[in-house]
XYZ file of C-alpha atoms in Angstrom:
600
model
C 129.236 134.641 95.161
C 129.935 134.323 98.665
C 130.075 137.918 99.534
C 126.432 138.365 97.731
C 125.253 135.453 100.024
C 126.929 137.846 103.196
C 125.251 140.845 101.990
C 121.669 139.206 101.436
C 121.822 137.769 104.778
C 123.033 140.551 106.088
C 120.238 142.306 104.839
C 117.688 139.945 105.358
C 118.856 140.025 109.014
C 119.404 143.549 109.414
C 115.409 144.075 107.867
C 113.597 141.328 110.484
C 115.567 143.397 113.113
C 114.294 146.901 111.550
C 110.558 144.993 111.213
C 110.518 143.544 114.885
C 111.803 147.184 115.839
C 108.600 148.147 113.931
C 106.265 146.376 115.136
C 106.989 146.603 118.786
C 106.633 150.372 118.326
C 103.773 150.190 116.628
C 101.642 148.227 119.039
C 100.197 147.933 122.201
C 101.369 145.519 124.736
C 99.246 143.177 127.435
C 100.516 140.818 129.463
C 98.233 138.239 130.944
C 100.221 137.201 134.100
C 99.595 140.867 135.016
C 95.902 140.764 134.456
C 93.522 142.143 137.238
C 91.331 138.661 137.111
C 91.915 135.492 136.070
C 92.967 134.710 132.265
C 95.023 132.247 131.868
C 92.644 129.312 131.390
C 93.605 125.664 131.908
C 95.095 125.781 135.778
C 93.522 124.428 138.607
C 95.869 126.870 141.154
C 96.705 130.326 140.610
C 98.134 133.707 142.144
C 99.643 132.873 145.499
C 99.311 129.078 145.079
C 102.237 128.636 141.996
C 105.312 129.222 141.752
C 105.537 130.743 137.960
C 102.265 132.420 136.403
C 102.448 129.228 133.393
C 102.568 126.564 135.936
C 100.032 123.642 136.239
C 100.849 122.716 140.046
C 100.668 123.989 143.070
C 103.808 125.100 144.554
C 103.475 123.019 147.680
C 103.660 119.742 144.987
C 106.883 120.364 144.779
C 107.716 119.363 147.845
C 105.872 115.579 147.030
C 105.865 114.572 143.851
C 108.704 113.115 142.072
C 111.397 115.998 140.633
C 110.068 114.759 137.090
C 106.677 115.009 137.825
C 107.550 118.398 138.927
C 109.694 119.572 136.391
C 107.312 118.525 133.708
C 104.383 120.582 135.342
C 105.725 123.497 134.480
C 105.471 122.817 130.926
C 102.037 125.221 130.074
C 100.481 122.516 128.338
C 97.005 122.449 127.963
C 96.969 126.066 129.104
C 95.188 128.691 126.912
C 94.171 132.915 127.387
C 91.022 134.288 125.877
C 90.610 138.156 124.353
C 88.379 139.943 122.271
C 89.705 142.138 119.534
C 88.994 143.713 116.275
C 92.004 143.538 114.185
C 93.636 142.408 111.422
C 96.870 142.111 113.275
C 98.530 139.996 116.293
C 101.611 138.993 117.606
C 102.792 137.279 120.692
C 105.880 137.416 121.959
C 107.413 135.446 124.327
C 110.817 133.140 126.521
C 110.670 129.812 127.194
C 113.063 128.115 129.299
C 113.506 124.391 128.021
C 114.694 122.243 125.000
C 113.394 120.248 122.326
C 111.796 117.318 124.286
C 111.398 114.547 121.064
C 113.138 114.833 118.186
C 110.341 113.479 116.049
C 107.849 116.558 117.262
C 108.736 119.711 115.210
C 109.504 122.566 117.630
C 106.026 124.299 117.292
C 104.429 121.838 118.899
C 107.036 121.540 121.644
C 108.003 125.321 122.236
C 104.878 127.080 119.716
C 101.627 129.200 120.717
C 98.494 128.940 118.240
C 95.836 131.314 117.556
C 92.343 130.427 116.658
C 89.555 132.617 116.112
C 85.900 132.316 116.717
C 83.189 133.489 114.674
C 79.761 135.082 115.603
C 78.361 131.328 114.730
C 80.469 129.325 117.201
C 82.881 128.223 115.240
C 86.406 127.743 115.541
C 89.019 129.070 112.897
C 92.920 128.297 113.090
C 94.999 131.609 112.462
C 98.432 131.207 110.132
C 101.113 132.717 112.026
C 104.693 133.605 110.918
C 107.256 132.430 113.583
C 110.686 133.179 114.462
C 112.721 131.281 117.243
C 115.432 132.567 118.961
C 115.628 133.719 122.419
C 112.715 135.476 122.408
C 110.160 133.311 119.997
C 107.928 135.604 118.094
C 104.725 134.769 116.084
C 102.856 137.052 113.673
C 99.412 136.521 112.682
C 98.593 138.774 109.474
C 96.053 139.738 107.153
C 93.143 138.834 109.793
C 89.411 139.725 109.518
C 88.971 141.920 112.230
C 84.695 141.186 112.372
C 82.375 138.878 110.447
C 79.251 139.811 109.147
C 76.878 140.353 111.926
C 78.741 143.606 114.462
C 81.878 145.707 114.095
C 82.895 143.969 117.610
C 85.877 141.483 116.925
C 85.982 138.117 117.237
C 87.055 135.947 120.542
C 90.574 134.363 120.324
C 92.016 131.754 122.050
C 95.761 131.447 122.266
C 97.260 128.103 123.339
C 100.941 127.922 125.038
C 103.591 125.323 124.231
C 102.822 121.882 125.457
C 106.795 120.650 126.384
C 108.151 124.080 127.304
C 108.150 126.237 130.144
C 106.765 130.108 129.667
C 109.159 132.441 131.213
C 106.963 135.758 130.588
C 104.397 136.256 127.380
C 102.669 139.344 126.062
C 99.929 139.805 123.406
C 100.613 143.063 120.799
C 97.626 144.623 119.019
C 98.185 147.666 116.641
C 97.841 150.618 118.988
C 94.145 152.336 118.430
C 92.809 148.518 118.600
C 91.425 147.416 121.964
C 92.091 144.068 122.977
C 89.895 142.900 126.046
C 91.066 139.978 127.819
C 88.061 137.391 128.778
C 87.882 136.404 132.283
C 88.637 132.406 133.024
C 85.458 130.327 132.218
C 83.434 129.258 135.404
C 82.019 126.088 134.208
C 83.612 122.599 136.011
C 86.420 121.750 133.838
C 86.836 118.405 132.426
C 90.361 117.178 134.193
C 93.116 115.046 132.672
C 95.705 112.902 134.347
C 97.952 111.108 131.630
C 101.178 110.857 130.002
C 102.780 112.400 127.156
C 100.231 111.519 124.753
C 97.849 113.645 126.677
C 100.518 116.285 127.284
C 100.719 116.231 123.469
C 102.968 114.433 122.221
C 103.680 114.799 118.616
C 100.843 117.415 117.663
C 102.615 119.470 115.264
C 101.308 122.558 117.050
C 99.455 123.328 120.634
C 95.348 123.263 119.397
C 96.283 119.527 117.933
C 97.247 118.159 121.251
C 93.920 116.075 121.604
C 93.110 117.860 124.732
C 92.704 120.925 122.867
C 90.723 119.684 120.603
C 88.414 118.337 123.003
C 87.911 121.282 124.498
C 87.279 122.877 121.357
C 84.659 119.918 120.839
C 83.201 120.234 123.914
C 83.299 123.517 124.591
C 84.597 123.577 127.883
C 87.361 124.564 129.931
C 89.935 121.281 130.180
C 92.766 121.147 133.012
C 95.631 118.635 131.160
C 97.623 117.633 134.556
C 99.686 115.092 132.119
C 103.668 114.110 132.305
C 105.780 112.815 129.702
C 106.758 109.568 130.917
C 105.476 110.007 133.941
C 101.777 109.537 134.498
C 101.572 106.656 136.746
C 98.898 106.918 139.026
C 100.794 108.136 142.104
C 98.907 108.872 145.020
C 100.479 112.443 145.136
C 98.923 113.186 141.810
C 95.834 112.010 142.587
C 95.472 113.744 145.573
C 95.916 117.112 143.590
C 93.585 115.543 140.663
C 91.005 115.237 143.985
C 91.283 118.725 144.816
C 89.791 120.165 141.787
C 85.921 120.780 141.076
C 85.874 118.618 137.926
C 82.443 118.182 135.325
C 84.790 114.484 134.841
C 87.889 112.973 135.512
C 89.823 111.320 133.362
C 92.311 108.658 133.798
C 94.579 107.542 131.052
C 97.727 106.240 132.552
C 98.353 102.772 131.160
C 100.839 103.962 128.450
C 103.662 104.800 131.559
C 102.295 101.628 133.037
C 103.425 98.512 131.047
C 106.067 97.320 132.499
C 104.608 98.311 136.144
C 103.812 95.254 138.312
C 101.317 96.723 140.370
C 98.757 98.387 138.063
C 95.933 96.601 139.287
C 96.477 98.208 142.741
C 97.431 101.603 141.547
C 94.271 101.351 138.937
C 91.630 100.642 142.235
C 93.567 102.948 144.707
C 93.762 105.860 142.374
C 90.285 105.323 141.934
C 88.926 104.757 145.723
C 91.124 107.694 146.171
C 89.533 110.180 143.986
C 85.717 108.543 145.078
C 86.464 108.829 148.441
C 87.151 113.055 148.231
C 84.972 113.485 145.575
C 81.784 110.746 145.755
C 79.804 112.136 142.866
C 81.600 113.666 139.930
C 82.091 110.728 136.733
C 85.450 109.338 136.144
C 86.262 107.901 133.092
C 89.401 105.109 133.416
C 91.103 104.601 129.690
C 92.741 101.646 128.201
C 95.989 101.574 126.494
C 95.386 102.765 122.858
C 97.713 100.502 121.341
C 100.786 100.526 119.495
C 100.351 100.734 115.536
C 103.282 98.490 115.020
C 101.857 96.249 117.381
C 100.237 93.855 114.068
C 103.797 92.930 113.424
C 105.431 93.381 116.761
C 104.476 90.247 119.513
C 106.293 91.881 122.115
C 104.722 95.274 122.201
C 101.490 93.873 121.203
C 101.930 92.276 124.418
C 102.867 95.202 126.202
C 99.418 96.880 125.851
C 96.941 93.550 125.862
C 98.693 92.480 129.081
C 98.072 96.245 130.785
C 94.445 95.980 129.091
C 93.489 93.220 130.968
C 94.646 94.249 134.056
C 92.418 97.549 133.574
C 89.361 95.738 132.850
C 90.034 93.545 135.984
C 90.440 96.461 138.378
C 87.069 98.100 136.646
C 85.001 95.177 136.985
C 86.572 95.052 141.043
C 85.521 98.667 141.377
C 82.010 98.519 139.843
C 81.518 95.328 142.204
C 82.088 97.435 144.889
C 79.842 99.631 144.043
C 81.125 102.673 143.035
C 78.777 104.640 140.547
C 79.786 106.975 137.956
C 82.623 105.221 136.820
C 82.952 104.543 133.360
C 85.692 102.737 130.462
C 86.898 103.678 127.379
C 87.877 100.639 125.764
C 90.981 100.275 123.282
C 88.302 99.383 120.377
C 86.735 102.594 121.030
C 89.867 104.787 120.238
C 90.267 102.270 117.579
C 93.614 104.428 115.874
C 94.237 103.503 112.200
C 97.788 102.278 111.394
C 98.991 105.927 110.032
C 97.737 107.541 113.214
C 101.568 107.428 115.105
C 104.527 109.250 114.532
C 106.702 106.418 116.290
C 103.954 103.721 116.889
C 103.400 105.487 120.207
C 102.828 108.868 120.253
C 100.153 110.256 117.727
C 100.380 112.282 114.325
C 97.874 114.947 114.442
C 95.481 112.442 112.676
C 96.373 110.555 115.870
C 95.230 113.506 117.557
C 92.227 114.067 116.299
C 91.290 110.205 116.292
C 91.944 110.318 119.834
C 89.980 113.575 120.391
C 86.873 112.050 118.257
C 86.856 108.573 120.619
C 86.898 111.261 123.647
C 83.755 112.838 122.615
C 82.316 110.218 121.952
C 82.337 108.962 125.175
C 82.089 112.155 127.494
C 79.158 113.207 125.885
C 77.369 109.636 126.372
C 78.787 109.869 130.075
C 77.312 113.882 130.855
C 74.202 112.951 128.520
C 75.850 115.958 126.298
C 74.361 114.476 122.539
C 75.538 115.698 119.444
C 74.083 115.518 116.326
C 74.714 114.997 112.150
C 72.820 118.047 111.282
C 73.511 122.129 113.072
C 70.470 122.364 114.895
C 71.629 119.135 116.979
C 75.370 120.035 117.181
C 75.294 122.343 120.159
C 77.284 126.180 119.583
C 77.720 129.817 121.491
C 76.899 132.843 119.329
C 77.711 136.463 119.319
C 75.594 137.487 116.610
C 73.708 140.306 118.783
C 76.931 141.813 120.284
C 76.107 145.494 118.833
C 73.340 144.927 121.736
C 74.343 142.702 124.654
C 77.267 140.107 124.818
C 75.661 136.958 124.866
C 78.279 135.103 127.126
C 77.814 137.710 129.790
C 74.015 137.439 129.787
C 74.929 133.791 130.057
C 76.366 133.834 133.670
C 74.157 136.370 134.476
C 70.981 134.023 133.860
C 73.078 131.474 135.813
C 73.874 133.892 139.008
C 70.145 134.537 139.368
C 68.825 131.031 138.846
C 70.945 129.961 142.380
C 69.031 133.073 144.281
C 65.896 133.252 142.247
C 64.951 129.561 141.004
C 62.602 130.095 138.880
C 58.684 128.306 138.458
C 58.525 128.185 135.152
C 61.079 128.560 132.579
C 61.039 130.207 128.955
C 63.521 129.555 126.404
C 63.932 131.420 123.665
C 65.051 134.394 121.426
C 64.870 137.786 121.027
C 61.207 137.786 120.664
C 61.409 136.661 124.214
C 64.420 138.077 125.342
C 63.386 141.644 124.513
C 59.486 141.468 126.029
C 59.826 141.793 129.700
C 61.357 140.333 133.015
C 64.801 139.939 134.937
C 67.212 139.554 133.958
C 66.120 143.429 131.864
C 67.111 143.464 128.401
C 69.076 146.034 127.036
C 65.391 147.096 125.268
C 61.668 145.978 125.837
C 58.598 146.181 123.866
C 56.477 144.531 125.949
C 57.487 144.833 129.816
C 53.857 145.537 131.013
C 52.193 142.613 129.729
C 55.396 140.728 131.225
C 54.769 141.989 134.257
C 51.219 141.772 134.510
C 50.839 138.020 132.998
C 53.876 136.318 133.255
C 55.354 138.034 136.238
C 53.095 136.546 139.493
C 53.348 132.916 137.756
C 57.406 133.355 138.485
C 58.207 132.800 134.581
C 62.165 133.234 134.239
C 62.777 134.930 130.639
C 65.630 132.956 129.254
C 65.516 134.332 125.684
C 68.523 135.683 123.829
C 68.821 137.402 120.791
C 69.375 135.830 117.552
C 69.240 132.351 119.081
C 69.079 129.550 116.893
C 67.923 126.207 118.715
C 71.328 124.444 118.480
C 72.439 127.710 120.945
C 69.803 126.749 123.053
C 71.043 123.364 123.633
C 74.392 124.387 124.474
C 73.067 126.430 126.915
C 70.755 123.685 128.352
C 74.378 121.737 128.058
C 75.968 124.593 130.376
C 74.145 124.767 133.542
C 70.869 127.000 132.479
C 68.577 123.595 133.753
C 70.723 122.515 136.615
C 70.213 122.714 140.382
C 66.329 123.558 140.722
C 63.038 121.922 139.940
C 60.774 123.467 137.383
C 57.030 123.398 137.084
C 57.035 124.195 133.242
C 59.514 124.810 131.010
C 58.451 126.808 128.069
C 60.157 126.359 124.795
C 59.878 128.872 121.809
C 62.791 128.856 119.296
C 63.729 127.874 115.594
C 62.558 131.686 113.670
C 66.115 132.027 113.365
C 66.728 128.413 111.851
C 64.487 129.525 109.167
C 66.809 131.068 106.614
C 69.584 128.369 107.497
C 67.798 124.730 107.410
C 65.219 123.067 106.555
C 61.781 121.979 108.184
C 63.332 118.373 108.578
C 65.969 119.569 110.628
C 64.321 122.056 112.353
C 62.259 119.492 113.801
C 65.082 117.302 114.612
C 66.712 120.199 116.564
C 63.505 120.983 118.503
C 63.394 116.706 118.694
C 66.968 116.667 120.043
C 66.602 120.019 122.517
C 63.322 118.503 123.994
C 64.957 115.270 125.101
C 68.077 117.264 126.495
C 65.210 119.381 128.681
C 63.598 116.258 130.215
C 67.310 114.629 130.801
C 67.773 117.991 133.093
C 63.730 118.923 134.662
C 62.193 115.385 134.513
C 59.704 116.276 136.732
C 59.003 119.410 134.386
C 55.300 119.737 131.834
C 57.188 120.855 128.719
C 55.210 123.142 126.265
C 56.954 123.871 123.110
C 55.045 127.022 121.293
C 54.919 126.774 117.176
C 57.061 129.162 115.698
C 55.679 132.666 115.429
C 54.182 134.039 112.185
C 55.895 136.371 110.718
C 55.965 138.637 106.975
C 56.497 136.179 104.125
C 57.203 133.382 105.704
C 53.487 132.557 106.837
C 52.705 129.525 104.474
C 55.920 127.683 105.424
C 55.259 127.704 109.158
C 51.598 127.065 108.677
C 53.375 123.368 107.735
C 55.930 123.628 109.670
C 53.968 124.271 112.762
C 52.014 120.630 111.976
C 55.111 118.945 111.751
C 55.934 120.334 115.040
C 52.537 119.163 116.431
C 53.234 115.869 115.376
C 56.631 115.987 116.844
C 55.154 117.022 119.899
C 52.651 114.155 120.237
C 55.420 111.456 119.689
C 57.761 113.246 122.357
C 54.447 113.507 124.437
C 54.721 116.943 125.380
C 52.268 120.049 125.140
C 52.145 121.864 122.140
C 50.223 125.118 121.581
C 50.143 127.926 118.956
C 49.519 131.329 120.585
C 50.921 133.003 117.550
C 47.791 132.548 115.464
C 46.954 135.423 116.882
C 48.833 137.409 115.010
C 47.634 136.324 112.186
C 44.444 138.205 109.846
C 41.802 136.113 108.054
C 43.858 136.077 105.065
C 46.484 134.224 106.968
C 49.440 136.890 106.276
C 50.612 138.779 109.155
C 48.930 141.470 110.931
C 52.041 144.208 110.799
C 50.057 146.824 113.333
C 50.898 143.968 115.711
C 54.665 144.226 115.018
C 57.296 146.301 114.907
C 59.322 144.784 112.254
C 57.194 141.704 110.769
C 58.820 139.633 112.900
C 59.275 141.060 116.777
C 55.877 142.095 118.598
C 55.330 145.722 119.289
C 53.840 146.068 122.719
C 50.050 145.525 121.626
C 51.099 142.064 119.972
C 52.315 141.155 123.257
C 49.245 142.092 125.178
C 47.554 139.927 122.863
C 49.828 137.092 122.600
C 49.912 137.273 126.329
C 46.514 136.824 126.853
C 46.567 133.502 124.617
C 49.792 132.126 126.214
C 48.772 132.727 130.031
C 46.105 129.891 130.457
C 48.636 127.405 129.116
C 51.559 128.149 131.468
C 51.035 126.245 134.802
C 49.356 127.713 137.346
C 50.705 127.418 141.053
C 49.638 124.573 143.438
C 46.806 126.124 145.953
C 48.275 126.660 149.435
C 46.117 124.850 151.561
C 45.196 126.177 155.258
C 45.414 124.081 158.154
C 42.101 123.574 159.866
C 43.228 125.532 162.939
C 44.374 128.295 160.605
C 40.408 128.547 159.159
C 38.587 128.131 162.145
């Protein structure tokens, strides 16, 4: 018996050797700490400024902050690298240099990476891997869709690093014939986190269930998690790192590492007159102590966070007094964990997690008037349905490079219908560029359309800068033809409802006009009622509402298809047309008035 339990693991051990062997042959190799740009998403210094590649401070910290602030930083939680690839196969390879931090967190979650996979809807899908630890820890993610339905393109993946372990070197495999493109670091201001170990992850089961990385998933942005096991405490040579990055919000949730701290109330208003005084406009968010779950039947460490609790709402109440704006609380009840969400009554299960992540959202998007919905079309998403055409991302900083050179009068929002008719930035194809130029051109309309919109991508977009830093005249809003085969009228309107009040949050000075949904083939009777409830909709949100579409439309109210090239996108006559209905309603510019010496 004993010598067939030698040979099978001899042979099971001599095969994952011969596989590994395999599959390094078989693939192609990247590593991001080698890339060309920026990839490695989730650090606030890079290149010449760190010490290791993984790192989350600078290296000059090291010379200020305590060794265990230090040490802990170059943990890579919270980090995460971006590629595109179409494959069915991926494995990552890589060294860490560390231990296993808690006994009660399983080691994928301390010393683990984890895959998830986006489709061309915005969504985010968790990838099974097959692990192995050893010296070199290897994961294998199998039997992967390479595409979805809409291109042949691949899919966006984001890989997320260990959260209690330091990276020593990584690379990303592909079968060889597959290309894998690495994605550039996002541009948008990150939301940044200063905490303890509960923000540096402490007890996800893997790295996406840290609730950091699920908040970013929420959100949609790029999160910097600057938090220390044990060791977030508010120190002034934290801080003054926290200050020196370009943040959408900060985030302060310290009070775990503080309980037993006499001075939290000073800490609390320093850190925070601190942070003001570098950076006097960006929203910080200060967070209570979330509690203990054993804290019903425990006195003592009930106490523990009640105590710390009041001090916080002491030192917030101070601040606000003294007038500093954009400063904001997230109150214990808010987080409100259940008694199952804690591994130890102190650090969270991944329903912890996710209860923590939920309370998060919850408040940031009341705090950067971000609204999300119960129904799609008011939840807001990316897309990458029209990558066999343009990548939708790219056209997205694009459109927000030219709005800080060319600020734009007037404003169009849409799809392909207007995407693909004319204007800068040019479309990859355009079936109506002369009436463009001729009509909407000298009133300085900025085409904003993008193909196979829905309106819930249009709000994430209004969500991500595409409204920000000028003054409009007009914003023009045309969307929801591609909502039609997904939802119904009621929440169609909703969505339009929803994306209307986002626009006047952002141009408040702005005359909205939201244009009825286009006719088009067999779907003419529907938006005839539609259109009415849109009207209506309209009137109550008291904004301008208009249908140049009828004009597409024959006495028999179907479609008139010489007017199209598909039943549903104009061909360039149904522009001229539809141009000559929509220019009176878009906002002519102010009359430049002469000074009287000028006309004498």
């Amino acid at each position: 018996m004993k010598k067939w339990l030698l040979f099978v693991c001899l042979f099971v051990s001599l095969h994952g050797v011969a596989v590994l062997a395999q599959t390094s042959a078989d693939f192609v190799w990247w590593n991001p700490a080698q890339s060309d740009f920026p990839v490695i998403e989730g650090q606030a210094w890079r290149g010449k400024d760190i010490l290791s590649p993984y790192d989350r401070l600078p290296a000059e910290a090291g010379k200020s902050v305590r060794k265990a602030v230090w040490d802990l930083s170059r943990n890579a939680a919270g980090l995460m690298i971006r590629f595109r690839a179409s494959t069915d196969r991926i494995t990552v390879r890589y060294v860490v240099k560390g231990k296993q931090s808690m006994p009660h967190m399983p080691a994928t979650g301390v010393s683990g990476v984890d895959l998830y996979a986006g489709n061309s809807d915005g969504d985010w899908l968790w990838c099974n891997g097959k692990y192995a630890f050893g010296d070199t820890i290897q994961y294998q993610f199998a039997n992967l869709e390479p595409n979805d339905a809409y291109h042949q393109k691949g899919r966006e993946y984001r890989l997320y690093l260990p959260l209690y372990n330091s990276v020593q070197w990584l690379e990303i495999g592909v079968p060889k014939g597959v290309t894998l493109t690495p994605l550039p670091v996002r541009v948008d201001k990150p939301i940044v986190v200063y905490g303890t170990s509960i923000a540096q992850g402490g007890c996800a089961s893997r790295a996406g269930m840290a609730w950091t990385s699920i908040l970013g998933r929420k959100m949609d942005r790029p999160l910097i998690n600057l938090a220390f096991s044990g060791n977030g405490r508010l120190e002034k040579e934290v801080v003054d790192r926290v200050a020196q990055i370009e943040a959408k919000i900060y985030v302060l949730d310290c009070l775990p590492n503080l309980v037993s701290n006499t001075d939290v109330y000073t800490l609390i208003v320093d850190a925070v007159r601190n942070l003001r005084s570098k950076q006097p406009t960006t929203p910080i968010l200060l967070v209570e102590h979330a509690g203990y779950t054993d804290g019903g039947v425990s006195p003592l460490r009930r106490k523990y966070y009640t105590d710390v609790n009041e001090v916080m709402r002491k030192a917030f109440t101070q601040l606000k007094g003294e007038g500093i704006d954009q400063l904001y609380l997230l109150p214990k009840s808010q987080i409100n964990l259940d008694s199952d969400a804690m591994v130890d009554g102190t650090h969270p299960s991944d329903l912890g997690m996710q209860q923590y992540a939920e309370a998060y959202e919850r408040s940031l998007r009341r705090i950067l008037n971000e609204p999300s919905g119960t129904v799609s079309t008011t939840k807001p998403r990316t897309q990458s349905r029209d990558s066999r055409i343009y990548d939708w991302q790219t056209r997205h900083h694009e459109i927000l490079a030219r709005l800080k050179t060319h600020p734009p009068r007037i404003v169009y929002l849409g799809n392909s219908i207007t995407h693909y008719w004319g204007g800068e930035s040019i479309a990859p194809r355009a079936a109506g560029a002369d009436s463009w130029k001729t009509g909407l051109e000298p009133l300085g309309v900025q085409n904003m359309g993008y193909g196979w919109d829905r309106i819930e991508n249009v709000l994430w977009r209004v969500y991500h800068g595409e409204l920000d830093g000028y003054s409009a005249a007009q914003v023009v809003l045309m969307i929801g033809t591609n909502n039609l085969q997904h939802n119904s009228d009621a929440e169609i309107t909703a969505g339009l409802k929803f994306l209307v009040q986002a626009i006047k949050v952002r141009q408040p000075t702005a005359d909205i006009l939201l244009i009825g949904i286009l006719p088009r083939r067999n779907e003419e009777k529907r938006l005839t009622v539609l259109n009415e409830e849109l009207a209506q909709m309209a009137g109550e949100a008291n904004i301008h509402f208009a249908q140049p579409g009828l004009v597409f439309l024959k006495p028999d109210g179907k479609i008139d298809e010489a007017l199209f090239s598909d039943g549903l996108h104009p061909n360039a006559e149904g522009y001229r047309q539809f141009a000559a209905k929509l220019q009176p309603l878009l906002k002519a510019p102010e009359p430049v008035l002469k000074s009287k010496k000028a006309s004498r």
